Amino acid sequence: MSPRLPLVRTRLSDLAAQAGVSTATVSRVLNGKPGVAGETRQAVLTALDVLGYERPAALRARPAGLVGLVVPELSNPVFPAFAQAIESQLTEHGYTPLLCTQSPGGTTEDEYVETLIDHAVDGIVFASGKHADMRASRERYQRLRGRGMPIVLVNGYAEGIDAPFVSPDDAASIELSVRHLVSLGHRRIGLAIGPERFVPAKRKIDAFCAELVAHGLAGSAEEVRERHIVGTLYTLEGGQAATSELIDAGHTAIVTGSDLMALGAIRAARQRGLSVPDDVSVVGYDDSPLVAFTDPPLTTVRQPVTEMARAAVSALLSEIHGERAPRTELLFTPELVVRGSTGAAPQP
């Protein structure tokens, strides 16, 4: 991290230019003098942050409290994106986030929760946590609610938990992907997806079966599961292995469960001397940072991270302030972003 610049008088003009105000207004804000509109004051404070200055102690907002944020490992770029978006929303409301990231063999979700309780957090946001695993016990969340701890669960729904849920519409993401590929003439479409015990994967699998049957590309859901779906891990290597199997079975288009898997799918095609998208089309999921600059740029389904983060934080703050947030699952509509990894189906 680059060091903060010293706040010296000769830099007032830089702050004024960044905030779009006069140097006199900047001076009034920095000295805490009255007579400055709230919006103008915020513009000056934002300019301080953007230009790398440390805010004077008198101008720093007093933290409203602590909020725990539990996310999976950060190797998948969508999870850092979620963490950053949620952290930004919490900070905007004066709360300090405590980020807890899980990794295989590392600190577990339950261990993190105990630590957060020891730190007297005001609430906890769980993103893609144990609530998304249909085999996992719901008791951990019921215990938290029994203690009066406000929680919000992101990306995965589980009945019987007294908490707000925020998720992307996983079924809609598959519908967008399949219909795009069908419009390009593809008739052999495969799905590389993570373990079905997780709610997002289960929803995608069910939607994929329904779409292939609806488009006349399979006779039954059982046929789709047997011939057109390969379960794997949400990693580049998992996507590569699943795609290899699907290509060998004659598929010309691959829908994947994450952008990392999609990059693995492209690698699998190239290892067979095939071109993407001339021979094989690939669709990712998440619209992670930098996938617009891969070779080829990745067609993917954009997960509405910012909107979901805003909804999750809003629901949590309502709970913290004693207002009951809706218990129905909030589903956010994804967006298909068409780039260079999909194209017309190859001619026989």
C-alpha positions as a Python dict, from the first residue, in 0.01 Angstrom:
ca = {
    (1, 'M'): (0, 0, 0),
    (2, 'S'): (140, 339, -94),
    (3, 'P'): (203, 577, 197),
    (4, 'R'): (-42, 856, 268),
    (5, 'L'): (67, 1199, 146),
    (6, 'P'): (121, 1470, 409),
    (7, 'L'): (-160, 1722, 413),
    (8, 'V'): (24, 2047, 338),
    (9, 'R'): (-114, 2386, 256),
    (10, 'T'): (19, 2386, -100),
    (11, 'R'): (-213, 2093, -179),
    (12, 'L'): (-537, 2277, -111),
    (13, 'S'): (-564, 2356, -481),
    (14, 'D'): (-546, 1984, -566),
    (15, 'L'): (-826, 1907, -322),
    (16, 'A'): (-1033, 2197, -454),
    (17, 'A'): (-992, 2078, -813),
    (18, 'Q'): (-1082, 1721, -724),
    (19, 'A'): (-1391, 1826, -526),
    (20, 'G'): (-1497, 2097, -770),
    (21, 'V'): (-1501, 2369, -504),
    (22, 'S'): (-1287, 2669, -407),
    (23, 'T'): (-976, 2649, -192),
    (24, 'A'): (-1157, 2863, 63),
    (25, 'T'): (-1431, 2598, 90),
    (26, 'V'): (-1169, 2325, 132),
    (27, 'S'): (-1009, 2528, 409),
    (28, 'R'): (-1344, 2571, 588),
    (29, 'V'): (-1411, 2195, 577),
    (30, 'L'): (-1064, 2103, 701),
    (31, 'N'): (-1091, 2350, 987),
    (32, 'G'): (-1441, 2234, 1082),
    (33, 'K'): (-1600, 2572, 1026),
    (34, 'P'): (-1978, 2601, 974),
    (35, 'G'): (-2153, 2731, 665),
    (36, 'V'): (-2066, 2443, 427),
    (37, 'A'): (-2343, 2233, 274),
    (38, 'G'): (-2339, 1866, 366),
    (39, 'E'): (-2299, 1756, 3),
    (40, 'T'): (-2006, 1994, -45),
    (41, 'R'): (-1842, 1875, 275),
    (42, 'Q'): (-1873, 1514, 161),
    (43, 'A'): (-1716, 1604, -176),
    (44, 'V'): (-1411, 1745, 3),
    (45, 'L'): (-1382, 1439, 228),
    (46, 'T'): (-1404, 1213, -77),
    (47, 'A'): (-1132, 1419, -246),
    (48, 'L'): (-910, 1359, 58),
    (49, 'D'): (-959, 984, 23),
    (50, 'V'): (-913, 977, -356),
    (51, 'L'): (-590, 1178, -347),
    (52, 'G'): (-445, 966, -68),
    (53, 'Y'): (-456, 1215, 220),
    (54, 'E'): (-523, 1109, 578),
    (55, 'R'): (-837, 1274, 709),
    (56, 'P'): (-772, 1505, 1005),
    (57, 'A'): (-876, 1334, 1328),
    (58, 'A'): (-1158, 1581, 1386),
    (59, 'L'): (-1315, 1487, 1050),
    (60, 'R'): (-1312, 1111, 1093),
    (61, 'A'): (-1651, 956, 1151),
    (62, 'R'): (-1686, 768, 1475),
    (63, 'P'): (-1751, 400, 1399),
    (64, 'A'): (-2108, 293, 1463),
    (65, 'G'): (-2003, -62, 1545),
    (66, 'L'): (-1850, -383, 1414),
    (67, 'V'): (-1996, -621, 1155),
    (68, 'G'): (-1853, -961, 1070),
    (69, 'L'): (-1820, -1064, 705),
    (70, 'V'): (-1760, -1434, 641),
    (71, 'V'): (-1665, -1534, 285),
    (72, 'P'): (-1503, -1840, 123),
    (73, 'E'): (-1144, -1844, 6),
    (74, 'L'): (-1042, -1549, -210),
    (75, 'S'): (-891, -1735, -507),
    (76, 'N'): (-1221, -1697, -695),
    (77, 'P'): (-1228, -1325, -790),
    (78, 'V'): (-1603, -1292, -725),
    (79, 'F'): (-1554, -1332, -348),
    (80, 'P'): (-1308, -1040, -313),
    (81, 'A'): (-1556, -841, -522),
    (82, 'F'): (-1837, -927, -281),
    (83, 'A'): (-1617, -849, 20),
    (84, 'Q'): (-1518, -512, -122),
    (85, 'A'): (-1875, -417, -214),
    (86, 'I'): (-2015, -515, 127),
    (87, 'E'): (-1726, -347, 307),
    (88, 'S'): (-1788, -27, 110),
    (89, 'Q'): (-2156, -27, 203),
    (90, 'L'): (-2083, -91, 571),
    (91, 'T'): (-1820, 182, 584),
    (92, 'E'): (-2060, 426, 422),
    (93, 'H'): (-2296, 367, 715),
    (94, 'G'): (-2022, 403, 975),
    (95, 'Y'): (-1965, 34, 1053),
    (96, 'T'): (-1626, -132, 1062),
    (97, 'P'): (-1621, -472, 885),
    (98, 'L'): (-1421, -764, 1020),
    (99, 'L'): (-1336, -984, 722),
    (100, 'C'): (-1311, -1360, 777),
    (101, 'T'): (-1194, -1571, 483),
    (102, 'Q'): (-1202, -1948, 480),
    (103, 'S'): (-953, -2180, 314),
    (104, 'P'): (-927, -2560, 302),
    (105, 'G'): (-776, -2682, 627),
    (106, 'G'): (-787, -2334, 778),
    (107, 'T'): (-1018, -2161, 1022),
    (108, 'T'): (-1374, -2290, 991),
    (109, 'E'): (-1691, -2083, 967),
    (110, 'D'): (-1794, -2187, 1318),
    (111, 'E'): (-1454, -2088, 1460),
    (112, 'Y'): (-1479, -1749, 1291),
    (113, 'V'): (-1826, -1698, 1437),
    (114, 'E'): (-1698, -1760, 1790),
    (115, 'T'): (-1422, -1504, 1732),
    (116, 'L'): (-1670, -1250, 1599),
    (117, 'I'): (-1891, -1302, 1903),
    (118, 'D'): (-1589, -1247, 2127),
    (119, 'H'): (-1537, -914, 1946),
    (120, 'A'): (-1899, -817, 2021),
    (121, 'V'): (-1999, -761, 1659),
    (122, 'D'): (-2338, -607, 1595),
    (123, 'G'): (-2422, -848, 1311),
    (124, 'I'): (-2276, -1095, 1060),
    (125, 'V'): (-2304, -1130, 682),
    (126, 'F'): (-2240, -1481, 545),
    (127, 'A'): (-2158, -1506, 173),
    (128, 'S'): (-2173, -1857, 19),
    (129, 'G'): (-2141, -2009, 364),
    (130, 'K'): (-2263, -2334, 516),
    (131, 'H'): (-2620, -2218, 457),
    (132, 'A'): (-2563, -2291, 86),
    (133, 'D'): (-2468, -2654, 159),
    (134, 'M'): (-2784, -2862, 169),
    (135, 'R'): (-2606, -3130, 372),
    (136, 'A'): (-2487, -2892, 643),
    (137, 'S'): (-2668, -2837, 971),
    (138, 'R'): (-2882, -2524, 1007),
    (139, 'E'): (-2837, -2532, 1382),
    (140, 'R'): (-2538, -2293, 1379),
    (141, 'Y'): (-2755, -2014, 1239),
    (142, 'Q'): (-3048, -2096, 1463),
    (143, 'R'): (-2818, -2065, 1766),
    (144, 'L'): (-2703, -1724, 1648),
    (145, 'R'): (-3058, -1606, 1603),
    (146, 'G'): (-3148, -1749, 1944),
    (147, 'R'): (-2883, -1520, 2090),
    (148, 'G'): (-3041, -1226, 1910),
    (149, 'M'): (-2752, -1186, 1662),
    (150, 'P'): (-2865, -1015, 1338),
    (151, 'I'): (-2746, -1212, 1034),
    (152, 'V'): (-2792, -1198, 657),
    (153, 'L'): (-2722, -1494, 427),
    (154, 'V'): (-2597, -1427, 74),
    (155, 'N'): (-2598, -1670, -220),
    (156, 'G'): (-2784, -1977, -102),
    (157, 'Y'): (-3120, -2038, 60),
    (158, 'A'): (-3208, -2267, 348),
    (159, 'E'): (-3554, -2305, 497),
    (160, 'G'): (-3600, -2278, 869),
    (161, 'I'): (-3347, -2000, 931),
    (162, 'D'): (-3494, -1679, 1071),
    (163, 'A'): (-3288, -1438, 857),
    (164, 'P'): (-3298, -1238, 533),
    (165, 'F'): (-3157, -1407, 221),
    (166, 'V'): (-3001, -1234, -82),
    (167, 'S'): (-2918, -1436, -395),
    (168, 'P'): (-2866, -1407, -768),
    (169, 'D'): (-3129, -1577, -985),
    (170, 'D'): (-2925, -1886, -1073),
    (171, 'A'): (-3197, -2035, -1293),
    (172, 'A'): (-3216, -1713, -1495),
    (173, 'S'): (-2839, -1722, -1552),
    (174, 'I'): (-2868, -2066, -1711),
    (175, 'E'): (-3165, -1960, -1923),
    (176, 'L'): (-2966, -1665, -2057),
    (177, 'S'): (-2664, -1882, -2134),
    (178, 'V'): (-2848, -2167, -2305),
    (179, 'R'): (-3073, -1942, -2512),
    (180, 'H'): (-2771, -1744, -2629),
    (181, 'L'): (-2595, -2061, -2742),
    (182, 'V'): (-2909, -2201, -2908),
    (183, 'S'): (-2944, -1874, -3101),
    (184, 'L'): (-2593, -1934, -3234),
    (185, 'G'): (-2696, -2275, -3367),
    (186, 'H'): (-2547, -2500, -3098),
    (187, 'R'): (-2727, -2830, -3044),
    (188, 'R'): (-2474, -3007, -2819),
    (189, 'I'): (-2446, -2792, -2507),
    (190, 'G'): (-2277, -2916, -2191),
    (191, 'L'): (-2267, -2788, -1834),
    (192, 'A'): (-1954, -2791, -1615),
    (193, 'I'): (-2075, -2722, -1262),
    (194, 'G'): (-1977, -2763, -898),
    (195, 'P'): (-2114, -3015, -646),
    (196, 'E'): (-2494, -3043, -654),
    (197, 'R'): (-2524, -3034, -276),
    (198, 'F'): (-2477, -2656, -293),
    (199, 'V'): (-2793, -2455, -359),
    (200, 'P'): (-2657, -2242, -649),
    (201, 'A'): (-2532, -2552, -832),
    (202, 'K'): (-2858, -2740, -773),
    (203, 'R'): (-3060, -2450, -911),
    (204, 'K'): (-2837, -2424, -1218),
    (205, 'I'): (-2856, -2798, -1284),
    (206, 'D'): (-3235, -2803, -1259),
    (207, 'A'): (-3264, -2503, -1491),
    (208, 'F'): (-3017, -2654, -1739),
    (209, 'C'): (-3219, -2975, -1757),
    (210, 'A'): (-3540, -2778, -1815),
    (211, 'E'): (-3382, -2560, -2086),
    (212, 'L'): (-3234, -2848, -2287),
    (213, 'V'): (-3564, -3034, -2279),
    (214, 'A'): (-3759, -2719, -2371),
    (215, 'H'): (-3535, -2657, -2674),
    (216, 'G'): (-3562, -3016, -2791),
    (217, 'L'): (-3195, -3090, -2719),
    (218, 'A'): (-3275, -3380, -2484),
    (219, 'G'): (-3572, -3602, -2418),
    (220, 'S'): (-3572, -3587, -2039),
    (221, 'A'): (-3400, -3438, -1738),
    (222, 'E'): (-3246, -3778, -1670),
    (223, 'E'): (-3088, -3777, -2014),
    (224, 'V'): (-2947, -3429, -1956),
    (225, 'R'): (-2793, -3531, -1626),
    (226, 'E'): (-2641, -3845, -1774),
    (227, 'R'): (-2504, -3704, -2102),
    (228, 'H'): (-2466, -3329, -2077),
    (229, 'I'): (-2359, -3241, -1720),
    (230, 'V'): (-2025, -3300, -1550),
    (231, 'G'): (-1987, -3220, -1180),
    (232, 'T'): (-1648, -3088, -1075),
    (233, 'L'): (-1479, -2827, -856),
    (234, 'Y'): (-1518, -2449, -888),
    (235, 'T'): (-1158, -2411, -1005),
    (236, 'L'): (-967, -2365, -1328),
    (237, 'E'): (-854, -2727, -1309),
    (238, 'G'): (-1210, -2845, -1243),
    (239, 'G'): (-1339, -2658, -1544),
    (240, 'Q'): (-1063, -2800, -1758),
    (241, 'A'): (-1130, -3160, -1655),
    (242, 'A'): (-1507, -3133, -1699),
    (243, 'T'): (-1476, -2963, -2037),
    (244, 'S'): (-1237, -3228, -2162),
    (245, 'E'): (-1501, -3488, -2088),
    (246, 'L'): (-1777, -3283, -2251),
    (247, 'I'): (-1573, -3211, -2566),
    (248, 'D'): (-1487, -3579, -2599),
    (249, 'A'): (-1862, -3648, -2586),
    (250, 'G'): (-1920, -3416, -2883),
    (251, 'H'): (-2030, -3090, -2721),
    (252, 'T'): (-1963, -2770, -2913),
    (253, 'A'): (-2063, -2530, -2635),
    (254, 'I'): (-1987, -2532, -2263),
    (255, 'V'): (-2173, -2344, -1990),
    (256, 'T'): (-1967, -2319, -1670),
    (257, 'G'): (-2041, -2239, -1307),
    (258, 'S'): (-1774, -1969, -1270),
    (259, 'D'): (-1531, -1761, -1472),
    (260, 'L'): (-1239, -1961, -1335),
    (261, 'M'): (-1400, -2279, -1467),
    (262, 'A'): (-1456, -2107, -1801),
    (263, 'L'): (-1086, -2027, -1829),
    (264, 'G'): (-1017, -2394, -1761),
    (265, 'A'): (-1266, -2482, -2036),
    (266, 'I'): (-1077, -2265, -2284),
    (267, 'R'): (-751, -2433, -2185),
    (268, 'A'): (-908, -2777, -2238),
    (269, 'A'): (-1022, -2681, -2588),
    (270, 'R'): (-681, -2548, -2685),
    (271, 'Q'): (-505, -2858, -2556),
    (272, 'R'): (-705, -3048, -2818),
    (273, 'G'): (-604, -2807, -3090),
    (274, 'L'): (-951, -2650, -3098),
    (275, 'S'): (-1028, -2282, -3136),
    (276, 'V'): (-1254, -2079, -2905),
    (277, 'P'): (-1508, -1980, -3033),
    (278, 'D'): (-1469, -2129, -3385),
    (279, 'D'): (-1479, -2490, -3263),
    (280, 'V'): (-1606, -2459, -2906),
    (281, 'S'): (-1801, -2179, -2739),
    (282, 'V'): (-1760, -2111, -2366),
    (283, 'V'): (-1980, -1915, -2124),
    (284, 'G'): (-1862, -1817, -1776),
    (285, 'Y'): (-2043, -1692, -1469),
    (286, 'D'): (-1972, -1392, -1239),
    (287, 'D'): (-1813, -1139, -1480),
    (288, 'S'): (-1503, -1128, -1264),
    (289, 'P'): (-1251, -846, -1301),
    (290, 'L'): (-1023, -883, -1604),
    (291, 'V'): (-1226, -1149, -1791),
    (292, 'A'): (-1304, -883, -2051),
    (293, 'F'): (-932, -887, -2131),
    (294, 'T'): (-867, -1261, -2158),
    (295, 'D'): (-793, -1429, -2492),
    (296, 'P'): (-1061, -1441, -2615),
    (297, 'P'): (-1260, -1198, -2398),
    (298, 'L'): (-1501, -1412, -2197),
    (299, 'T'): (-1874, -1423, -2258),
    (300, 'T'): (-2020, -1453, -1910),
    (301, 'V'): (-2323, -1390, -1692),
    (302, 'R'): (-2272, -1090, -1468),
    (303, 'Q'): (-2366, -1144, -1106),
    (304, 'P'): (-2514, -819, -967),
    (305, 'V'): (-2259, -792, -689),
    (306, 'T'): (-2305, -424, -601),
    (307, 'E'): (-2684, -444, -588),
    (308, 'M'): (-2674, -761, -379),
    (309, 'A'): (-2423, -608, -139),
    (310, 'R'): (-2640, -301, -98),
    (311, 'A'): (-2946, -514, -24),
    (312, 'A'): (-2757, -737, 221),
    (313, 'V'): (-2619, -442, 418),
    (314, 'S'): (-2957, -266, 416),
    (315, 'A'): (-3127, -577, 556),
    (316, 'L'): (-2858, -624, 821),
    (317, 'L'): (-2876, -262, 937),
    (318, 'S'): (-3254, -290, 964),
    (319, 'E'): (-3209, -592, 1188),
    (320, 'I'): (-2941, -417, 1396),
    (321, 'H'): (-3173, -121, 1447),
    (322, 'G'): (-3455, -347, 1562),
    (323, 'E'): (-3657, -342, 1241),
    (324, 'R'): (-3747, -683, 1103),
    (325, 'A'): (-3630, -723, 742),
    (326, 'P'): (-3835, -942, 503),
    (327, 'R'): (-3769, -1315, 534),
    (328, 'T'): (-3847, -1391, 170),
    (329, 'E'): (-3540, -1451, -47),
    (330, 'L'): (-3443, -1147, -255),
    (331, 'L'): (-3347, -1271, -603),
    (332, 'F'): (-3142, -1044, -827),
    (333, 'T'): (-3155, -1073, -1205),
    (334, 'P'): (-2819, -1145, -1373),
    (335, 'E'): (-2707, -1003, -1707),
    (336, 'L'): (-2555, -1184, -2005),
    (337, 'V'): (-2238, -1009, -2124),
    (338, 'V'): (-2154, -1128, -2476),
    (339, 'R'): (-1786, -1112, -2572),
    (340, 'G'): (-1552, -1317, -2786),
    (341, 'S'): (-1567, -1669, -2636),
    (342, 'T'): (-1897, -1759, -2800),
    (343, 'G'): (-1975, -1783, -3168),
    (344, 'A'): (-2174, -1968, -3431),
    (345, 'A'): (-2183, -2345, -3398),
    (346, 'P'): (-1926, -2518, -3622),
    (347, 'Q'): (-2068, -2674, -3936),
    (348, 'P'): (-2056, -3055, -3956),
}
